[in-house]
Amino acid sequence: MDWYPLWNSLRIASISCAIVFFLGILAAYYVARLPRAIKGILDVIFTLPMVLPPTVCGYFLLILLGPRRPLGIFLARFGLQFAMTWYGGIVASAMVAFPLMYRTARGAFESFDQNLAYSGQTLGLSNPYIFWRIRMPACRQGILAGTVLAFARALGEYGATSMLIGYIPGRTATISTTVYQLWRTNEEGEALQWVLVNLAISAVILLAVNMLEKRNRKAGAA
């Protein structure tokens, strides 16, 4: 059994999760502080990939990063080609996972007791210190839950990934695209093996989310 799809899926999901972790927190922090009208517009923009079909997201990425598109041609000058490459899967996975991280982080920030930040300011603490040492620890349960969900979404991504990077054994194959390819070629036994691998990983992720939610409820009750 070739384990490349598992390795490739894990590295794509891990890197894209790291990217959306910082981008999602940054966007959530600043959007939560904006006026309601602007916040509503940005919410629509940032969460649109969550409601669009993944293949539509992949289509937009092809329009933007395709090898014959202006941006794709420009990036190719620097040796970057996102179409039909494994790291193109990072872009596709990050695009569909970002809304989960953003929405969860924004909810955590909006539930934060702003009086704690005001107290820190009266003590002369800097804004970066307040953010990393006060706000983030207070919101850690929501942040961690968003991170786990973003990783799970990136790991199971198929539509946008298949549109942008396709299926090339040993190069761009992921668990999801491998299952489809094996099913398409009537190799149902091997497809079932990958389905079971995916189920096992998904079960672990769901258990992690449930544990985080349980800890969050206990912290809230305390």
PDB file of C-alpha atoms in Angstrom:
ATOM      1  CA  MET A   1       0.000   0.000   0.000  1.00  0.00           C
ATOM      2  CA  ASP A   2       1.456   3.348  -1.074  1.00  0.00           C
ATOM      3  CA  TRP A   3       1.312   5.704   1.919  1.00  0.00           C
ATOM      4  CA  TYR A   4       2.129   8.828  -0.067  1.00  0.00           C
ATOM      5  CA  PRO A   5      -1.491  10.101  -0.092  1.00  0.00           C
ATOM      6  CA  LEU A   6      -1.538   9.993   3.720  1.00  0.00           C
ATOM      7  CA  TRP A   7       1.785  11.801   4.035  1.00  0.00           C
ATOM      8  CA  ASN A   8       0.797  14.348   1.427  1.00  0.00           C
ATOM      9  CA  SER A   9      -2.605  14.958   3.021  1.00  0.00           C
ATOM     10  CA  LEU A  10      -1.043  15.435   6.459  1.00  0.00           C
ATOM     11  CA  ARG A  11       1.586  17.914   5.274  1.00  0.00           C
ATOM     12  CA  ILE A  12      -0.919  19.899   3.186  1.00  0.00           C
ATOM     13  CA  ALA A  13      -3.374  20.009   6.099  1.00  0.00           C
ATOM     14  CA  SER A  14      -0.662  20.922   8.630  1.00  0.00           C
ATOM     15  CA  ILE A  15       0.827  23.760   6.582  1.00  0.00           C
ATOM     16  CA  SER A  16      -2.541  25.164   5.527  1.00  0.00           C
ATOM     17  CA  CYS A  17      -3.758  24.941   9.139  1.00  0.00           C
ATOM     18  CA  ALA A  18      -0.709  26.905  10.319  1.00  0.00           C
ATOM     19  CA  ILE A  19      -1.428  29.557   7.684  1.00  0.00           C
ATOM     20  CA  VAL A  20      -5.125  29.939   8.499  1.00  0.00           C
ATOM     21  CA  PHE A  21      -4.334  29.919  12.223  1.00  0.00           C
ATOM     22  CA  PHE A  22      -2.489  33.223  11.992  1.00  0.00           C
ATOM     23  CA  LEU A  23      -4.597  34.707   9.195  1.00  0.00           C
ATOM     24  CA  GLY A  24      -7.842  33.705  10.892  1.00  0.00           C
ATOM     25  CA  ILE A  25      -6.819  35.147  14.260  1.00  0.00           C
ATOM     26  CA  LEU A  26      -5.568  38.354  12.637  1.00  0.00           C
ATOM     27  CA  ALA A  27      -8.760  38.823  10.625  1.00  0.00           C
ATOM     28  CA  ALA A  28     -11.031  37.879  13.534  1.00  0.00           C
ATOM     29  CA  TYR A  29      -9.287  40.262  15.942  1.00  0.00           C
ATOM     30  CA  TYR A  30      -9.590  43.307  13.721  1.00  0.00           C
ATOM     31  CA  VAL A  31     -13.028  42.529  12.272  1.00  0.00           C
ATOM     32  CA  ALA A  32     -14.483  42.072  15.776  1.00  0.00           C
ATOM     33  CA  ARG A  33     -13.511  45.680  16.544  1.00  0.00           C
ATOM     34  CA  LEU A  34     -15.039  47.226  13.426  1.00  0.00           C
ATOM     35  CA  PRO A  35     -18.448  48.935  13.092  1.00  0.00           C
ATOM     36  CA  ARG A  36     -21.359  46.595  12.428  1.00  0.00           C
ATOM     37  CA  ALA A  37     -21.857  47.575   8.765  1.00  0.00           C
ATOM     38  CA  ILE A  38     -18.225  47.005   7.799  1.00  0.00           C
ATOM     39  CA  LYS A  39     -18.121  43.856   9.906  1.00  0.00           C
ATOM     40  CA  GLY A  40     -21.113  42.457   8.009  1.00  0.00           C
ATOM     41  CA  ILE A  41     -19.472  43.051   4.624  1.00  0.00           C
ATOM     42  CA  LEU A  42     -16.179  41.472   5.667  1.00  0.00           C
ATOM     43  CA  ASP A  43     -18.026  38.544   7.242  1.00  0.00           C
ATOM     44  CA  VAL A  44     -19.638  37.778   3.901  1.00  0.00           C
ATOM     45  CA  ILE A  45     -16.297  37.941   2.103  1.00  0.00           C
ATOM     46  CA  PHE A  46     -14.365  35.864   4.637  1.00  0.00           C
ATOM     47  CA  THR A  47     -17.007  33.160   5.094  1.00  0.00           C
ATOM     48  CA  LEU A  48     -18.022  32.821   1.449  1.00  0.00           C
ATOM     49  CA  PRO A  49     -15.771  29.770   0.827  1.00  0.00           C
ATOM     50  CA  MET A  50     -17.668  27.969   3.598  1.00  0.00           C
ATOM     51  CA  VAL A  51     -20.966  28.092   1.702  1.00  0.00           C
ATOM     52  CA  LEU A  52     -19.694  27.896  -1.881  1.00  0.00           C
ATOM     53  CA  PRO A  53     -19.281  24.442  -3.431  1.00  0.00           C
ATOM     54  CA  PRO A  54     -15.603  23.463  -3.094  1.00  0.00           C
ATOM     55  CA  THR A  55     -15.349  22.959  -6.839  1.00  0.00           C
ATOM     56  CA  VAL A  56     -16.382  26.584  -7.333  1.00  0.00           C
ATOM     57  CA  CYS A  57     -13.591  27.632  -4.956  1.00  0.00           C
ATOM     58  CA  GLY A  58     -11.201  25.520  -7.008  1.00  0.00           C
ATOM     59  CA  TYR A  59     -12.464  27.137 -10.196  1.00  0.00           C
ATOM     60  CA  PHE A  60     -11.737  30.596  -8.801  1.00  0.00           C
ATOM     61  CA  LEU A  61      -8.253  29.460  -7.821  1.00  0.00           C
ATOM     62  CA  LEU A  62      -7.659  28.184 -11.335  1.00  0.00           C
ATOM     63  CA  ILE A  63      -8.839  31.507 -12.750  1.00  0.00           C
ATOM     64  CA  LEU A  64      -6.439  33.287 -10.414  1.00  0.00           C
ATOM     65  CA  LEU A  65      -3.416  30.966 -10.353  1.00  0.00           C
ATOM     66  CA  GLY A  66      -3.710  28.988 -13.591  1.00  0.00           C
ATOM     67  CA  PRO A  67      -0.508  28.737 -15.653  1.00  0.00           C
ATOM     68  CA  ARG A  68      -2.034  30.839 -18.434  1.00  0.00           C
ATOM     69  CA  ARG A  69      -3.405  33.540 -16.144  1.00  0.00           C
ATOM     70  CA  PRO A  70      -1.524  36.819 -15.500  1.00  0.00           C
ATOM     71  CA  LEU A  71      -0.782  36.011 -11.851  1.00  0.00           C
ATOM     72  CA  GLY A  72       0.153  32.438 -12.704  1.00  0.00           C
ATOM     73  CA  ILE A  73       2.537  33.620 -15.418  1.00  0.00           C
ATOM     74  CA  PHE A  74       4.073  36.154 -13.032  1.00  0.00           C
ATOM     75  CA  LEU A  75       4.600  33.566 -10.281  1.00  0.00           C
ATOM     76  CA  ALA A  76       6.099  31.122 -12.779  1.00  0.00           C
ATOM     77  CA  ARG A  77       8.975  33.565 -13.258  1.00  0.00           C
ATOM     78  CA  PHE A  78       9.955  32.831  -9.668  1.00  0.00           C
ATOM     79  CA  GLY A  79       9.519  29.082 -10.072  1.00  0.00           C
ATOM     80  CA  LEU A  80       6.119  28.998  -8.391  1.00  0.00           C
ATOM     81  CA  GLN A  81       3.372  26.983 -10.032  1.00  0.00           C
ATOM     82  CA  PHE A  82       0.351  26.126  -7.924  1.00  0.00           C
ATOM     83  CA  ALA A  83      -1.572  24.188 -10.561  1.00  0.00           C
ATOM     84  CA  MET A  84      -0.799  20.458 -10.537  1.00  0.00           C
ATOM     85  CA  THR A  85       1.698  20.709  -7.659  1.00  0.00           C
ATOM     86  CA  TRP A  86       1.330  19.425  -4.103  1.00  0.00           C
ATOM     87  CA  TYR A  87       1.835  22.862  -2.585  1.00  0.00           C
ATOM     88  CA  GLY A  88      -1.067  24.124  -4.660  1.00  0.00           C
ATOM     89  CA  GLY A  89      -3.120  21.921  -2.359  1.00  0.00           C
ATOM     90  CA  ILE A  90      -2.039  24.145   0.523  1.00  0.00           C
ATOM     91  CA  VAL A  91      -3.680  27.147  -1.144  1.00  0.00           C
ATOM     92  CA  ALA A  92      -6.866  25.198  -1.899  1.00  0.00           C
ATOM     93  CA  SER A  93      -7.102  23.717   1.601  1.00  0.00           C
ATOM     94  CA  ALA A  94      -6.337  27.037   3.276  1.00  0.00           C
ATOM     95  CA  MET A  95      -9.070  28.743   1.271  1.00  0.00           C
ATOM     96  CA  VAL A  96     -11.808  26.366   2.419  1.00  0.00           C
ATOM     97  CA  ALA A  97     -10.497  25.998   5.999  1.00  0.00           C
ATOM     98  CA  PHE A  98     -10.044  29.720   6.664  1.00  0.00           C
ATOM     99  CA  PRO A  99     -13.747  30.489   7.378  1.00  0.00           C
ATOM    100  CA  LEU A 100     -13.873  27.892  10.167  1.00  0.00           C
ATOM    101  CA  MET A 101     -10.848  29.382  11.900  1.00  0.00           C
ATOM    102  CA  TYR A 102     -12.051  32.929  11.356  1.00  0.00           C
ATOM    103  CA  ARG A 103     -15.597  32.404  12.631  1.00  0.00           C
ATOM    104  CA  THR A 104     -14.513  30.436  15.687  1.00  0.00           C
ATOM    105  CA  ALA A 105     -11.780  32.906  16.610  1.00  0.00           C
ATOM    106  CA  ARG A 106     -14.100  35.870  16.117  1.00  0.00           C
ATOM    107  CA  GLY A 107     -16.691  34.335  18.400  1.00  0.00           C
ATOM    108  CA  ALA A 108     -14.013  33.772  21.037  1.00  0.00           C
ATOM    109  CA  PHE A 109     -12.762  37.348  20.783  1.00  0.00           C
ATOM    110  CA  GLU A 110     -16.271  38.795  20.952  1.00  0.00           C
ATOM    111  CA  SER A 111     -16.971  36.853  24.163  1.00  0.00           C
ATOM    112  CA  PHE A 112     -13.753  38.139  25.750  1.00  0.00           C
ATOM    113  CA  ASP A 113     -14.232  40.409  28.759  1.00  0.00           C
ATOM    114  CA  GLN A 114     -12.847  43.696  27.482  1.00  0.00           C
ATOM    115  CA  ASN A 115     -12.419  44.949  31.059  1.00  0.00           C
ATOM    116  CA  LEU A 116      -9.400  42.654  31.344  1.00  0.00           C
ATOM    117  CA  ALA A 117      -7.733  44.486  28.456  1.00  0.00           C
ATOM    118  CA  TYR A 118      -8.647  47.865  29.973  1.00  0.00           C
ATOM    119  CA  SER A 119      -7.142  46.786  33.265  1.00  0.00           C
ATOM    120  CA  GLY A 120      -3.933  45.834  31.522  1.00  0.00           C
ATOM    121  CA  GLN A 121      -3.789  49.199  29.810  1.00  0.00           C
ATOM    122  CA  THR A 122      -4.161  51.032  33.117  1.00  0.00           C
ATOM    123  CA  LEU A 123      -1.157  49.049  34.378  1.00  0.00           C
ATOM    124  CA  GLY A 124       0.883  50.265  31.421  1.00  0.00           C
ATOM    125  CA  LEU A 125       0.966  46.972  29.543  1.00  0.00           C
ATOM    126  CA  SER A 126       1.527  47.150  25.786  1.00  0.00           C
ATOM    127  CA  ASN A 127      -1.150  46.042  23.337  1.00  0.00           C
ATOM    128  CA  PRO A 128       0.958  43.090  22.033  1.00  0.00           C
ATOM    129  CA  TYR A 129       1.490  41.928  25.622  1.00  0.00           C
ATOM    130  CA  ILE A 130      -2.225  42.209  26.380  1.00  0.00           C
ATOM    131  CA  PHE A 131      -3.081  40.301  23.204  1.00  0.00           C
ATOM    132  CA  TRP A 132      -0.674  37.386  23.680  1.00  0.00           C
ATOM    133  CA  ARG A 133      -0.646  37.120  27.469  1.00  0.00           C
ATOM    134  CA  ILE A 134      -4.221  38.067  28.383  1.00  0.00           C
ATOM    135  CA  ARG A 135      -6.588  37.897  25.400  1.00  0.00           C
ATOM    136  CA  MET A 136      -5.225  34.741  23.760  1.00  0.00           C
ATOM    137  CA  PRO A 137      -5.096  32.650  26.986  1.00  0.00           C
ATOM    138  CA  ALA A 138      -8.646  33.741  27.824  1.00  0.00           C
ATOM    139  CA  CYS A 139      -9.836  32.699  24.354  1.00  0.00           C
ATOM    140  CA  ARG A 140      -7.668  29.603  24.033  1.00  0.00           C
ATOM    141  CA  GLN A 141     -10.486  27.057  24.063  1.00  0.00           C
ATOM    142  CA  GLY A 142     -12.246  28.687  21.110  1.00  0.00           C
ATOM    143  CA  ILE A 143      -8.947  29.175  19.289  1.00  0.00           C
ATOM    144  CA  LEU A 144      -7.969  25.540  19.787  1.00  0.00           C
ATOM    145  CA  ALA A 145     -11.387  24.327  18.629  1.00  0.00           C
ATOM    146  CA  GLY A 146     -11.119  26.469  15.501  1.00  0.00           C
ATOM    147  CA  THR A 147      -7.639  25.130  14.817  1.00  0.00           C
ATOM    148  CA  VAL A 148      -8.762  21.518  15.088  1.00  0.00           C
ATOM    149  CA  LEU A 149     -11.770  22.130  12.851  1.00  0.00           C
ATOM    150  CA  ALA A 150      -9.613  23.942  10.284  1.00  0.00           C
ATOM    151  CA  PHE A 151      -7.156  21.036  10.247  1.00  0.00           C
ATOM    152  CA  ALA A 152      -9.977  18.534   9.819  1.00  0.00           C
ATOM    153  CA  ARG A 153     -11.476  20.541   6.966  1.00  0.00           C
ATOM    154  CA  ALA A 154      -8.105  20.840   5.240  1.00  0.00           C
ATOM    155  CA  LEU A 155      -7.396  17.132   5.672  1.00  0.00           C
ATOM    156  CA  GLY A 156     -10.703  16.100   4.115  1.00  0.00           C
ATOM    157  CA  GLU A 157     -10.688  18.660   1.321  1.00  0.00           C
ATOM    158  CA  TYR A 158     -11.477  17.249  -2.131  1.00  0.00           C
ATOM    159  CA  GLY A 159     -13.326  19.659  -4.440  1.00  0.00           C
ATOM    160  CA  ALA A 160     -10.996  22.667  -4.568  1.00  0.00           C
ATOM    161  CA  THR A 161      -7.947  20.414  -4.320  1.00  0.00           C
ATOM    162  CA  SER A 162      -8.971  18.201  -7.224  1.00  0.00           C
ATOM    163  CA  MET A 163      -9.686  21.264  -9.361  1.00  0.00           C
ATOM    164  CA  LEU A 164      -6.330  22.923  -8.709  1.00  0.00           C
ATOM    165  CA  ILE A 165      -3.830  20.075  -8.307  1.00  0.00           C
ATOM    166  CA  GLY A 166      -5.675  17.088  -9.766  1.00  0.00           C
ATOM    167  CA  TYR A 167      -4.513  13.554  -9.067  1.00  0.00           C
ATOM    168  CA  ILE A 168      -0.932  12.572  -9.863  1.00  0.00           C
ATOM    169  CA  PRO A 169       0.297   9.461  -7.991  1.00  0.00           C
ATOM    170  CA  GLY A 170       3.381  10.216  -5.939  1.00  0.00           C
ATOM    171  CA  ARG A 171       3.071  13.974  -6.562  1.00  0.00           C
ATOM    172  CA  THR A 172      -0.326  15.477  -5.777  1.00  0.00           C
ATOM    173  CA  ALA A 173      -2.400  12.511  -4.583  1.00  0.00           C
ATOM    174  CA  THR A 174      -4.267  13.020  -1.309  1.00  0.00           C
ATOM    175  CA  ILE A 175      -6.494  10.652   0.630  1.00  0.00           C
ATOM    176  CA  SER A 176      -9.666  12.166  -0.827  1.00  0.00           C
ATOM    177  CA  THR A 177      -8.505  12.207  -4.433  1.00  0.00           C
ATOM    178  CA  THR A 178      -7.067   8.695  -4.056  1.00  0.00           C
ATOM    179  CA  VAL A 179     -10.393   7.311  -2.829  1.00  0.00           C
ATOM    180  CA  TYR A 180     -12.168   8.804  -5.828  1.00  0.00           C
ATOM    181  CA  GLN A 181      -9.533   7.574  -8.266  1.00  0.00           C
ATOM    182  CA  LEU A 182      -9.578   4.028  -6.866  1.00  0.00           C
ATOM    183  CA  TRP A 183     -13.375   3.964  -6.931  1.00  0.00           C
ATOM    184  CA  ARG A 184     -13.379   5.255 -10.504  1.00  0.00           C
ATOM    185  CA  THR A 185     -11.042   2.438 -11.595  1.00  0.00           C
ATOM    186  CA  ASN A 186     -13.105  -0.224  -9.736  1.00  0.00           C
ATOM    187  CA  GLU A 187     -10.392  -0.853  -7.126  1.00  0.00           C
ATOM    188  CA  GLU A 188     -12.921  -0.861  -4.331  1.00  0.00           C
ATOM    189  CA  GLY A 189     -10.801  -2.878  -1.891  1.00  0.00           C
ATOM    190  CA  GLU A 190      -7.999  -0.317  -1.836  1.00  0.00           C
ATOM    191  CA  ALA A 191     -10.518   2.522  -1.821  1.00  0.00           C
ATOM    192  CA  LEU A 192     -12.107   1.002   1.304  1.00  0.00           C
ATOM    193  CA  GLN A 193      -8.701   0.869   3.003  1.00  0.00           C
ATOM    194  CA  TRP A 194      -8.238   4.609   2.486  1.00  0.00           C
ATOM    195  CA  VAL A 195     -11.796   5.260   3.631  1.00  0.00           C
ATOM    196  CA  LEU A 196     -11.029   3.427   6.886  1.00  0.00           C
ATOM    197  CA  VAL A 197      -7.817   5.445   7.326  1.00  0.00           C
ATOM    198  CA  ASN A 198      -9.796   8.634   6.832  1.00  0.00           C
ATOM    199  CA  LEU A 199     -12.476   7.492   9.258  1.00  0.00           C
ATOM    200  CA  ALA A 200      -9.866   6.746  11.919  1.00  0.00           C
ATOM    201  CA  ILE A 201      -8.260  10.175  11.551  1.00  0.00           C
ATOM    202  CA  SER A 202     -11.647  11.889  11.557  1.00  0.00           C
ATOM    203  CA  ALA A 203     -12.688  10.031  14.712  1.00  0.00           C
ATOM    204  CA  VAL A 204      -9.550  11.203  16.514  1.00  0.00           C
ATOM    205  CA  ILE A 205     -10.190  14.784  15.415  1.00  0.00           C
ATOM    206  CA  LEU A 206     -13.822  14.670  16.582  1.00  0.00           C
ATOM    207  CA  LEU A 207     -12.743  13.274  19.937  1.00  0.00           C
ATOM    208  CA  ALA A 208     -10.298  16.160  20.267  1.00  0.00           C
ATOM    209  CA  VAL A 209     -13.052  18.676  19.477  1.00  0.00           C
ATOM    210  CA  ASN A 210     -15.398  17.061  22.029  1.00  0.00           C
ATOM    211  CA  MET A 211     -12.692  17.163  24.695  1.00  0.00           C
ATOM    212  CA  LEU A 212     -12.044  20.841  23.986  1.00  0.00           C
ATOM    213  CA  GLU A 213     -15.761  21.630  24.203  1.00  0.00           C
ATOM    214  CA  LYS A 214     -16.044  19.715  27.491  1.00  0.00           C
ATOM    215  CA  ARG A 215     -13.113  21.638  28.948  1.00  0.00           C
ATOM    216  CA  ASN A 216     -14.649  24.887  27.702  1.00  0.00           C
ATOM    217  CA  ARG A 217     -17.955  24.109  29.454  1.00  0.00           C
ATOM    218  CA  LYS A 218     -16.177  23.240  32.691  1.00  0.00           C
ATOM    219  CA  ALA A 219     -14.164  26.461  32.518  1.00  0.00           C
ATOM    220  CA  GLY A 220     -17.359  28.446  31.913  1.00  0.00           C
ATOM    221  CA  ALA A 221     -19.110  26.766  34.832  1.00  0.00           C
ATOM    222  CA  ALA A 222     -16.171  27.537  37.107  1.00  0.00           C
TER     223      ALA A 222
END
